[in-house]
mmCIF file of C-alpha atoms in Angstrom:
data_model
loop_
_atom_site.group_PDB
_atom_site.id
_atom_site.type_symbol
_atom_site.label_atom_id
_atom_site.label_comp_id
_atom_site.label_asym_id
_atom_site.label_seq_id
_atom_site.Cartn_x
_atom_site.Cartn_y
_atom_site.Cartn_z
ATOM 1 C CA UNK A 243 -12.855 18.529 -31.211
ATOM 2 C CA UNK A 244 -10.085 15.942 -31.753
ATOM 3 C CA UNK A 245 -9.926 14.006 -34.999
ATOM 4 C CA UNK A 246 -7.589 11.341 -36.545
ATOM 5 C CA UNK A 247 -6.827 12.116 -39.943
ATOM 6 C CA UNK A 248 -8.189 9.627 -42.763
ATOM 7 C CA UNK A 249 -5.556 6.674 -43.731
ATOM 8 C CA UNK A 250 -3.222 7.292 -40.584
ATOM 9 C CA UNK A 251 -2.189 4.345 -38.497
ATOM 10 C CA UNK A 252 -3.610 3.840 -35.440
ATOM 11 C CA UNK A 253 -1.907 1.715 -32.832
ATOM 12 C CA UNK A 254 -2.182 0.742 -29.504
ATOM 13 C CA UNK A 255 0.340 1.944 -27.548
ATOM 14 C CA UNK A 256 1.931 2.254 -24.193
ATOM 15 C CA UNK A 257 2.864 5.891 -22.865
ATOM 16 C CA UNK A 258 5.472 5.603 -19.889
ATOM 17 C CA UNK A 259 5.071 9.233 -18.480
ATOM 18 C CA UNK A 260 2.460 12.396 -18.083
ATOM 19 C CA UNK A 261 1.952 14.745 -15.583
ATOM 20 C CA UNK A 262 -1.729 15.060 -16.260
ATOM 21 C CA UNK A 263 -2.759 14.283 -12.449
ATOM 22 C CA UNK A 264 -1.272 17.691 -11.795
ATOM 23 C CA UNK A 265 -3.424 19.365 -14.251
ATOM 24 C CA UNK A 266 -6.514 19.257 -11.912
ATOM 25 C CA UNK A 267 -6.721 22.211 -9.346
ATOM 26 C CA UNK A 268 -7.299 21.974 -6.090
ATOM 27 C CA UNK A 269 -11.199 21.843 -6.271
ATOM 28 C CA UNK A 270 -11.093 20.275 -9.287
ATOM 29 C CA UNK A 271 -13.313 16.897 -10.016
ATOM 30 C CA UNK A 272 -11.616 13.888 -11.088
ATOM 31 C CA UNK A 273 -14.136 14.342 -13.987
ATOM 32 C CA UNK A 274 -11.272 16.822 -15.489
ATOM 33 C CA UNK A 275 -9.285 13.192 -16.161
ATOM 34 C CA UNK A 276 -12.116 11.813 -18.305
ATOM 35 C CA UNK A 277 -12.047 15.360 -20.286
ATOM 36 C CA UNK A 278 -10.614 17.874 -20.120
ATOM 37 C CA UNK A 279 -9.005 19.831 -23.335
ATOM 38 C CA UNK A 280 -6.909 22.100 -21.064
ATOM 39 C CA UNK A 281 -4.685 19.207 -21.043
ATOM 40 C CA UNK A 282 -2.509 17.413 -23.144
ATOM 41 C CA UNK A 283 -3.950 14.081 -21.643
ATOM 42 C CA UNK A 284 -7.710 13.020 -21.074
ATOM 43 C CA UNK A 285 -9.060 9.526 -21.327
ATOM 44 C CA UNK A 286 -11.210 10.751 -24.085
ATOM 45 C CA UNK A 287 -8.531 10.924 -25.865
ATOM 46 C CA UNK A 288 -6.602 8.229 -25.029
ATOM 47 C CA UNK A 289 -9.726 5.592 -26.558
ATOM 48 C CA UNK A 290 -9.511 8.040 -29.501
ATOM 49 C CA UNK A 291 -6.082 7.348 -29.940
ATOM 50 C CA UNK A 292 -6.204 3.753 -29.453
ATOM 51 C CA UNK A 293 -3.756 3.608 -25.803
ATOM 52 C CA UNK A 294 -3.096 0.272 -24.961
ATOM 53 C CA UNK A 295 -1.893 1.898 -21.323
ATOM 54 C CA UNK A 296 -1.416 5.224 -19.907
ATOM 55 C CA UNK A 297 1.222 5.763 -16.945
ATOM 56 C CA UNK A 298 -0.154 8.576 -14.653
ATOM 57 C CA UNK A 299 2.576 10.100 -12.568
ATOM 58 C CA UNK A 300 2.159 11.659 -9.011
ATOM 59 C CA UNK A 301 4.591 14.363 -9.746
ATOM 60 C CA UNK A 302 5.681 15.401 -5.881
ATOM 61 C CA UNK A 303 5.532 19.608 -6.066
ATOM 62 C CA UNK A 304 8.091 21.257 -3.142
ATOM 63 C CA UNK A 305 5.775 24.168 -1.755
ATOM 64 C CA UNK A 306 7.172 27.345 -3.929
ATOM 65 C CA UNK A 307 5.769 25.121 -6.767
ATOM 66 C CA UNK A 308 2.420 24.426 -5.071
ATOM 67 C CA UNK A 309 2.111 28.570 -4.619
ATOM 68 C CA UNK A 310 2.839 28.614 -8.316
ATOM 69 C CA UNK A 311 0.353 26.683 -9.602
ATOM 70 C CA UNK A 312 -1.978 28.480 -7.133
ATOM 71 C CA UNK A 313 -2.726 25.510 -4.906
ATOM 72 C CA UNK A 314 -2.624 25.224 -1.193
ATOM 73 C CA UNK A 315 0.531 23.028 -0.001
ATOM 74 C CA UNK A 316 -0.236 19.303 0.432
ATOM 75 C CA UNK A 317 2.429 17.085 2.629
ATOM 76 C CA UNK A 318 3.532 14.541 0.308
ATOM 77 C CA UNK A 319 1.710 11.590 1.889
ATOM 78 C CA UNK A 320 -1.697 13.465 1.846
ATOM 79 C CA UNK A 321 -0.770 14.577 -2.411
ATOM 80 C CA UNK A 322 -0.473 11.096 -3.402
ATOM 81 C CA UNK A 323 -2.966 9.482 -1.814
ATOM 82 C CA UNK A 324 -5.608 11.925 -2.996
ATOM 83 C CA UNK A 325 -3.735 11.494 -6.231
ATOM 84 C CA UNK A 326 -4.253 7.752 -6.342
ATOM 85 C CA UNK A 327 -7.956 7.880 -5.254
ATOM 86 C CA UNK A 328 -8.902 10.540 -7.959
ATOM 87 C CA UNK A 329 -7.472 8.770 -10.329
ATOM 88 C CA UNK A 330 -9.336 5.262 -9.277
ATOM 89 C CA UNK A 331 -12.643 7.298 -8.728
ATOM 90 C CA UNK A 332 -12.365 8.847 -12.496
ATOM 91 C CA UNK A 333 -11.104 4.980 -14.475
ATOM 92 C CA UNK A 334 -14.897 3.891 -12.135
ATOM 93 C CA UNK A 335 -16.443 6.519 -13.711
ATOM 94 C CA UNK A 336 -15.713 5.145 -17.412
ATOM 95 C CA UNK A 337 -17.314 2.006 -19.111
ATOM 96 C CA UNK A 338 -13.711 1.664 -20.929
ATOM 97 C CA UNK A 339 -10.362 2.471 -18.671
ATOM 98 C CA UNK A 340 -9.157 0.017 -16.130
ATOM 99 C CA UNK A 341 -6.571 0.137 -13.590
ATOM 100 C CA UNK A 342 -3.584 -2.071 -14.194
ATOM 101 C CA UNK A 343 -0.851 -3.260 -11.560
ATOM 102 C CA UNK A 344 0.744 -6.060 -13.072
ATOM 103 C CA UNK A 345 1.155 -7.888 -17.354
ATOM 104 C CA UNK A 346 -2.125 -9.731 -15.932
ATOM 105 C CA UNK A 347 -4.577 -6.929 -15.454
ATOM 106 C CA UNK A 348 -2.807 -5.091 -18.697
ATOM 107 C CA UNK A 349 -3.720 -8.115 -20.810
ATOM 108 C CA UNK A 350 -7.168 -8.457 -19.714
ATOM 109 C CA UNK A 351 -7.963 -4.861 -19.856
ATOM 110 C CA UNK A 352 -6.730 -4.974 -23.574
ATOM 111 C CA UNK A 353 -8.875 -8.089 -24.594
ATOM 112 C CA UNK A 354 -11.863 -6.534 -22.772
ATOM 113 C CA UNK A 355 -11.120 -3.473 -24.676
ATOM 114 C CA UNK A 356 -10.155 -1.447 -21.621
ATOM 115 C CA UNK A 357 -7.247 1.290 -21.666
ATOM 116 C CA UNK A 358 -5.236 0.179 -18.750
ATOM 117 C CA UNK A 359 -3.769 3.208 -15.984
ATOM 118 C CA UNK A 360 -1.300 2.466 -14.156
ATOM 119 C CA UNK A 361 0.430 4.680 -11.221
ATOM 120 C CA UNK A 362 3.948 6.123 -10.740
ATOM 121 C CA UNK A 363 5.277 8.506 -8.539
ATOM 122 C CA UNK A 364 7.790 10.949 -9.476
ATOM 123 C CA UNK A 365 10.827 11.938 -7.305
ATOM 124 C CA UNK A 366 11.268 9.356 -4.441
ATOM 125 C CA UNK A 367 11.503 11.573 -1.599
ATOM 126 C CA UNK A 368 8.503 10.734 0.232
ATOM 127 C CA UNK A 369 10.045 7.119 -0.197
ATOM 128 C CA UNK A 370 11.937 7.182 2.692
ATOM 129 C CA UNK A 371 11.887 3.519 4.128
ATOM 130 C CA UNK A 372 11.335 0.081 3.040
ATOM 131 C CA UNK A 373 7.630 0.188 4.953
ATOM 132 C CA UNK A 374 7.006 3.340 2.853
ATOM 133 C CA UNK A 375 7.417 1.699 -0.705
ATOM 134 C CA UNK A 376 5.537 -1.355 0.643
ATOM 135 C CA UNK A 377 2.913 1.333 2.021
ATOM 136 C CA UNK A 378 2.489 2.608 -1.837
ATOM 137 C CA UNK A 379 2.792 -0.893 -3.475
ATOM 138 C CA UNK A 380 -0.313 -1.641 -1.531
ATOM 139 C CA UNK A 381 -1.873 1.687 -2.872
ATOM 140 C CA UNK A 382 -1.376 0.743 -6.099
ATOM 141 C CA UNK A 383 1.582 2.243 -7.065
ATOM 142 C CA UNK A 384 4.199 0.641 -9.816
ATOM 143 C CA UNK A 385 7.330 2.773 -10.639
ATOM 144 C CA UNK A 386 9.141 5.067 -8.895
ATOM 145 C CA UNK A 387 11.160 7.927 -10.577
ATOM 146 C CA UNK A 388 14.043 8.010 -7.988
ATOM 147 C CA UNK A 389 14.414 11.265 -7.606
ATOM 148 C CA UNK A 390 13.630 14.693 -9.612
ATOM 149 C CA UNK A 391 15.739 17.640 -9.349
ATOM 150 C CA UNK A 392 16.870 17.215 -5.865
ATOM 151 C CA UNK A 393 19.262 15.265 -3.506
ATOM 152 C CA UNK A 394 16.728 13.101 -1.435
ATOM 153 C CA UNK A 395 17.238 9.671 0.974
ATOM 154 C CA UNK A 396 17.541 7.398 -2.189
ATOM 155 C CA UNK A 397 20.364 9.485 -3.917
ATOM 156 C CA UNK A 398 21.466 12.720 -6.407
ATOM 157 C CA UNK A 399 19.734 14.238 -9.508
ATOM 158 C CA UNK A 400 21.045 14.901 -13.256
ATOM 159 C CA UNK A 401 22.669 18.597 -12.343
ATOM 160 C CA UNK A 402 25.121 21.087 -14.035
ATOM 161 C CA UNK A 403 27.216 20.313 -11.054
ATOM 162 C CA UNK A 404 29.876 17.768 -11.909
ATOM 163 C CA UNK A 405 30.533 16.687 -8.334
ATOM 164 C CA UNK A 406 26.987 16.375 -7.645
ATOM 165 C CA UNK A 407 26.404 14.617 -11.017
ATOM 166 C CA UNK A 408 29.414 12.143 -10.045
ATOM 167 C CA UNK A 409 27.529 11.416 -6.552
ATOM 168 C CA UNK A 410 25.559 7.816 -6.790
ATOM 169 C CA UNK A 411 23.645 6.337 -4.534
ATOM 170 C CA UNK A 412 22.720 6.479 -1.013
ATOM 171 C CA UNK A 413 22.946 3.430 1.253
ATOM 172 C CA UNK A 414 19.164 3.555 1.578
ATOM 173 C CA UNK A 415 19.491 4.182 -2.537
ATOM 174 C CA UNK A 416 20.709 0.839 -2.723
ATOM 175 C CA UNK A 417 18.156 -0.783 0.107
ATOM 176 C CA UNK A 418 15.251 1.142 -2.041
ATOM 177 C CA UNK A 419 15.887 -0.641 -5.183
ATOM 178 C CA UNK A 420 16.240 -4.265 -4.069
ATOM 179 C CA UNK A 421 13.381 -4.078 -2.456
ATOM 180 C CA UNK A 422 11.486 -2.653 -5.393
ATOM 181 C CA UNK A 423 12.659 -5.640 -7.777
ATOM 182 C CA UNK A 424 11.852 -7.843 -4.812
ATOM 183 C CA UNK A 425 8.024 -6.543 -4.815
ATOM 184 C CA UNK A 426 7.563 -5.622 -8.185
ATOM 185 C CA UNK A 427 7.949 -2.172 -8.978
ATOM 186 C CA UNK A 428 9.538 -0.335 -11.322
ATOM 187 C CA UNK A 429 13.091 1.570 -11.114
ATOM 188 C CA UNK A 430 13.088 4.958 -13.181
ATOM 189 C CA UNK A 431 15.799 6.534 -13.434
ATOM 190 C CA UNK A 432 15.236 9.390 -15.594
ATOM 191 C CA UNK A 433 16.068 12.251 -13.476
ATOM 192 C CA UNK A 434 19.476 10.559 -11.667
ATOM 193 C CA UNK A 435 22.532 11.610 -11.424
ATOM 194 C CA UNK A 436 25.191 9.606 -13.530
ATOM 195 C CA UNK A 437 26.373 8.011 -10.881
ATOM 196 C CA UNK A 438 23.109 6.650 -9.740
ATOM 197 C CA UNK A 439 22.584 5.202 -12.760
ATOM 198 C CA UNK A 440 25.615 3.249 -12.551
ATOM 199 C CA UNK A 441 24.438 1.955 -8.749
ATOM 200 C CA UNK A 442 21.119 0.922 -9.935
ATOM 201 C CA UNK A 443 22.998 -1.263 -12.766
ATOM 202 C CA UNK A 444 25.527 -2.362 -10.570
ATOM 203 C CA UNK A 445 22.146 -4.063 -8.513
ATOM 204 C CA UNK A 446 19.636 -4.016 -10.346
ATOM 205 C CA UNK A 447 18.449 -8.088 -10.926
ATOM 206 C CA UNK A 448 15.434 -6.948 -12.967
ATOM 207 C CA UNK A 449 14.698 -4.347 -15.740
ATOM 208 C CA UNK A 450 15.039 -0.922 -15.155
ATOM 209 C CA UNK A 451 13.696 2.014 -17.226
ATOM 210 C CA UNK A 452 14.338 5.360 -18.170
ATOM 211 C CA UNK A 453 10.544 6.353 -18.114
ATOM 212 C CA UNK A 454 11.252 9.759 -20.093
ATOM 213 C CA UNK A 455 14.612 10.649 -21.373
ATOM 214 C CA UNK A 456 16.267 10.896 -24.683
ATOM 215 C CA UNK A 457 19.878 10.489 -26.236
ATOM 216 C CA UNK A 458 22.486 12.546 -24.884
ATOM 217 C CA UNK A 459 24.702 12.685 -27.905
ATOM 218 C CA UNK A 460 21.766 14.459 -30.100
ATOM 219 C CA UNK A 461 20.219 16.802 -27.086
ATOM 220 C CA UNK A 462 23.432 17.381 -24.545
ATOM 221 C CA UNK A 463 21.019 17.878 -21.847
ATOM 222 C CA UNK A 464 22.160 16.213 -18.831
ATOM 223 C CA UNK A 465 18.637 14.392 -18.192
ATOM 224 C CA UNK A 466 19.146 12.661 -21.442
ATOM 225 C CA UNK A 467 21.419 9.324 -21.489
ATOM 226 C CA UNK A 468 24.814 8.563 -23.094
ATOM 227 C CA UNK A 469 25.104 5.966 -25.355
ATOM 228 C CA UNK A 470 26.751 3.462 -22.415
ATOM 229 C CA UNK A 471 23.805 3.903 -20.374
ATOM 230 C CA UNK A 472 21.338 3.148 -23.564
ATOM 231 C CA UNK A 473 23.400 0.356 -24.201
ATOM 232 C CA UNK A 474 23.104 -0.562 -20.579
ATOM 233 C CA UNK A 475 19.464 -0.131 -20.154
ATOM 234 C CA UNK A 476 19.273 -2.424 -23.028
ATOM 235 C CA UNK A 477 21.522 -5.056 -21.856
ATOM 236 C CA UNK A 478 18.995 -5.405 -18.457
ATOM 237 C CA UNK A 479 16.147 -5.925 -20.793
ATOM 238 C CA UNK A 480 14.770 -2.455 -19.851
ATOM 239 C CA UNK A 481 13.220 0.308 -21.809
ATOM 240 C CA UNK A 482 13.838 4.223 -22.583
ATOM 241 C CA UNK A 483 10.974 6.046 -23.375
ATOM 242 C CA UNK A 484 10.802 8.684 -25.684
ATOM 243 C CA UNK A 485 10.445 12.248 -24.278
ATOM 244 C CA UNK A 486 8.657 14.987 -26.326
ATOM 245 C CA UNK A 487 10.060 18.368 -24.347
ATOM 246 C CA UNK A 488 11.371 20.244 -26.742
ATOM 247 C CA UNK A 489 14.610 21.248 -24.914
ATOM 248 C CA UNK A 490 15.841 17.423 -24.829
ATOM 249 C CA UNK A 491 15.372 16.870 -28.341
ATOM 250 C CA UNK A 492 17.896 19.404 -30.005
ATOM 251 C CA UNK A 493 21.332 20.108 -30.559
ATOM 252 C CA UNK A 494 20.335 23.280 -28.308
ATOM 253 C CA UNK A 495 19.030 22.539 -24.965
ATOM 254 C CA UNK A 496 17.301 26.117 -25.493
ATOM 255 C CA UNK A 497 15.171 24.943 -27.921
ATOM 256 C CA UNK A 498 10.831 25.358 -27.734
ATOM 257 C CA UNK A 499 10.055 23.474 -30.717
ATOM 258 C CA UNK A 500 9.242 19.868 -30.074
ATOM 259 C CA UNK A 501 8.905 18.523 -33.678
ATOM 260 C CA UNK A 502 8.630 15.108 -35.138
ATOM 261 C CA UNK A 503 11.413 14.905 -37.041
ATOM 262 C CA UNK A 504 13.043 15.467 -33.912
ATOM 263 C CA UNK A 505 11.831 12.750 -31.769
ATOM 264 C CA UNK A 506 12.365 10.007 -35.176
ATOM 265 C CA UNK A 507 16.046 11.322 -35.022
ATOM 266 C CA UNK A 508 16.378 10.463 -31.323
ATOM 267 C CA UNK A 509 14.141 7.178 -31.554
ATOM 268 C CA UNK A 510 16.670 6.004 -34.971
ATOM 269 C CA UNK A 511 19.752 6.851 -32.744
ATOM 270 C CA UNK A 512 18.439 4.271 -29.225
ATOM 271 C CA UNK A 513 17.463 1.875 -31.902
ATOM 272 C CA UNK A 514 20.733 2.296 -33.689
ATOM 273 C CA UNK A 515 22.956 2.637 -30.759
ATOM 274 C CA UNK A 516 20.760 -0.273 -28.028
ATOM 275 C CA UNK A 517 18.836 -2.135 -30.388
ATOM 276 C CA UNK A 518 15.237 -2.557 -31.176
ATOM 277 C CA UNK A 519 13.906 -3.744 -27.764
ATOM 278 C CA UNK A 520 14.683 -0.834 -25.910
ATOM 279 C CA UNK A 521 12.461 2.028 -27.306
ATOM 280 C CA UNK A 522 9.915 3.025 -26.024
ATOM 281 C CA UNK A 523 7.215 6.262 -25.502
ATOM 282 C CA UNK A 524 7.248 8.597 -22.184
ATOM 283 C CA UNK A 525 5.729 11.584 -23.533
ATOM 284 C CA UNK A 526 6.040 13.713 -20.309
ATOM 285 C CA UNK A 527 2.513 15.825 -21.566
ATOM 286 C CA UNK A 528 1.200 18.192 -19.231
ATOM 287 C CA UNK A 529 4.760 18.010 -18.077
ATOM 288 C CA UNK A 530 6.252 19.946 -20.763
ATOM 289 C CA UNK A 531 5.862 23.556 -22.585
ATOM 290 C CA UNK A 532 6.962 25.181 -25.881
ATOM 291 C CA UNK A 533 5.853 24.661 -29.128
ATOM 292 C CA UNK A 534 4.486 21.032 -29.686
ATOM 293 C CA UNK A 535 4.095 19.118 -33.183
ATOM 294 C CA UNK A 536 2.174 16.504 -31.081
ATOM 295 C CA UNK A 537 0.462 18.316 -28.384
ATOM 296 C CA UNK A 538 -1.610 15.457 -26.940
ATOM 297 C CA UNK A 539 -2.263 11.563 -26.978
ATOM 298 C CA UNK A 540 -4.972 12.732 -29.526
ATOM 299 C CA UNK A 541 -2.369 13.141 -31.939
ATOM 300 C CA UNK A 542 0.282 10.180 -31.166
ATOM 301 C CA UNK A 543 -1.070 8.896 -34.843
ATOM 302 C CA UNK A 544 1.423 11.324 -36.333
ATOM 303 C CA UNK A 545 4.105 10.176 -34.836
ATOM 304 C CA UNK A 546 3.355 6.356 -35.976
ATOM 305 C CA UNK A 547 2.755 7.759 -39.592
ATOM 306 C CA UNK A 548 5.505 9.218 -40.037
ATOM 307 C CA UNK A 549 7.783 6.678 -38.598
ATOM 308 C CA UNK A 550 6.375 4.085 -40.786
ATOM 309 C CA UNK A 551 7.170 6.767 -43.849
ATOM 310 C CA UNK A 552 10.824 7.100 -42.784
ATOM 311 C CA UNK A 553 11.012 3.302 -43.086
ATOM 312 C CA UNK A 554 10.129 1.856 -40.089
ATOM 313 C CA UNK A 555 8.361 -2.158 -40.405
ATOM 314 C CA UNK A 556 5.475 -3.263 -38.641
ATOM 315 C CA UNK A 557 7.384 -5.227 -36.419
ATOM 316 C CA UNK A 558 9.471 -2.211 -35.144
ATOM 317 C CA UNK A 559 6.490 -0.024 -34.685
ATOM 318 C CA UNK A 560 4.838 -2.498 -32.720
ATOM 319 C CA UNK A 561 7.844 -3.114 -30.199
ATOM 320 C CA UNK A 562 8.271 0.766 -29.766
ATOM 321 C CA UNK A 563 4.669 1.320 -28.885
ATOM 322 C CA UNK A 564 3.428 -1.469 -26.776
ATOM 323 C CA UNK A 565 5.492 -4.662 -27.068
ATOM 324 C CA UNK A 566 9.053 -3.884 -25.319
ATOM 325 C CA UNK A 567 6.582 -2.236 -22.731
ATOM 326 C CA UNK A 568 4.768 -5.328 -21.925
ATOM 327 C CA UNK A 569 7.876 -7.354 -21.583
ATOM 328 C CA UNK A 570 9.296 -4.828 -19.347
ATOM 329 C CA UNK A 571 5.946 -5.311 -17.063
ATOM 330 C CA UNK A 572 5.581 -8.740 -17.142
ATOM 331 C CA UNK A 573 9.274 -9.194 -16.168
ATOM 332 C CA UNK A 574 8.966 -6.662 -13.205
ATOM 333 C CA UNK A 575 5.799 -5.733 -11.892
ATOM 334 C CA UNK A 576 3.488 -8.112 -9.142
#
């Protein structure tokens, strides 16, 4: 069904974020990860699109969203660890996806000619100890996105509110994310408040990433990141990956057309603005809606063509779609 065009470039690449995991109902197989073309994401079409690695996130659902989406309500604990094992069931089921936990496994995987997965969980609530990050670094788990739209134990979200924006965070915040560079997991903070951000740079002693966020000066959405916080990001040796929604890639938040020319505006801008080691890709599919100019990994291609026609070297291409990736793992992740 899904073809690469003749003559475009193909080249591996890293993606930092999808929601694809939520994609399978409740009965649903773990089959539906190998292929499924309801979704943006399938490991079908990763291989067909040359992925180097593909970061699967456990997005946690409060239980209005689970009745949304039509699925009986799943405590937290329960979600990801089915989440984790369907995922590790379908990557058995392949002859050419691997999981990945550390630069190690990656590397192998790639010279074996494996797509790597690797695990995240989005919106640290559930992450309410020290024992219960060691508890998911033992499942398999490598980045946590702090938190999602809502206060939790580790701090404040990106909101309209200024006060609540303002708020960093908590004294467990603080606990959370030492002990995460301690053991080797990744800090996300796409999603936190400003102020959080500032408290994870304040302590953070490794690399920290915005998994999927853009530029706030070309998309004033308040998910998006300012220019000191790219710079920032940068400075730790971190990455930002690239976001596709539509509504954090214009001028007008209210926007539902994610298009190309977009996303090179936004990618020129963190290049411009933090240098050429902090780009990266965090796609968000299956996490986004609207009107999509690249509406699945089958089509990343066009996004690598067209950068290389609005002047982009090898060199650059290569450290925005794998390179500043791996040395953000191999500097963090055990």
């Amino acid at each position: 069904v899904f073809t690469i065009k003749e003559g475009m470039i193909k080249m591996k690449y890293i993606d930092m974020h999808c929601d694809t995991i939520l994609t399978v109902p409740d009965d649903g197989s773990s089959e539906l990860l190998i292929n499924n073309p309801k979704a943006s994401v399938d490991f079908d079409r990763l291989r067909q699109s040359d992925a180097m690695a593909q970061f699967y996130a456990i997005f946690l659902m409060n239980e209005e969203m689970f009745k949304e989406e039509g699925k009986k309500y799943i405590p937290d604990d329960e979600y990801i660890l089915r989440s984790v094992n369907m995922l590790k069931e379908a990557v058995k089921n392949t002859n050419y996806m691997e999981m990945a936990y550390n630069y190690n496994d990656l590397m192998n995987n790639s010279s074996n000619d494996k797509i790597s997965a690797l695990l995240t969980i989005e919106d640290g609530r559930s992450a309410t100890s020290i024992e219960k990050i060691k508890h998911y670094h033992d499942l398999g788990i490598r980045l946590i996105t702090l938190t999602w739209n809502f206060e939790n134990s580790i701090g404040y979200p990106n909101s309209d509110d200024k006060t609540i924006m303002q708020k960093g965070l908590k004294n467990y915040g603080f606990e959370a994310v030492e002990y995460m560079n301690e053991i080797g997991m990744l800090v996300d903070v796409s999603h936190l408040s400003d102020g959080g951000f500032y408290d994870v740079a304040s302590i953070a002693k490794k690399p920290f990433v915005a998994s999927h966020s853009n530029s706030r000066a070309l998309s004033p959405h308040n998910r998006n990141l300012t220019d000191e916080m790219i710079k920032i990001i940068a400075e730790k040796g971190g990455a930002i990956g690239l976001n596709f929604a539509p509504e954090f890639l214009a001028k007008d938040i209210t926007n539902t057309h994610s298009k190309i020319e977009l996303m090179i505006n936004h990618l020129n801008y963190i290049k411009n603005i933090g240098g050429e080691d902090v780009i990266a890709l965090g796609s968000d599919f299956d996490g986004i809606q609207g009107n999509l100019e690249i509406s699945g990994s089958h089509e990343m291609p066009k996004l690598f063509d067209a950068l290389k026609n609005n002047g982009w070297s090898e060199t650059q291409l290569e450290k925005l779609t794998h390179q500043n990736m791996l040395r953000v793992i191999k500097d963090t992740l055990k």
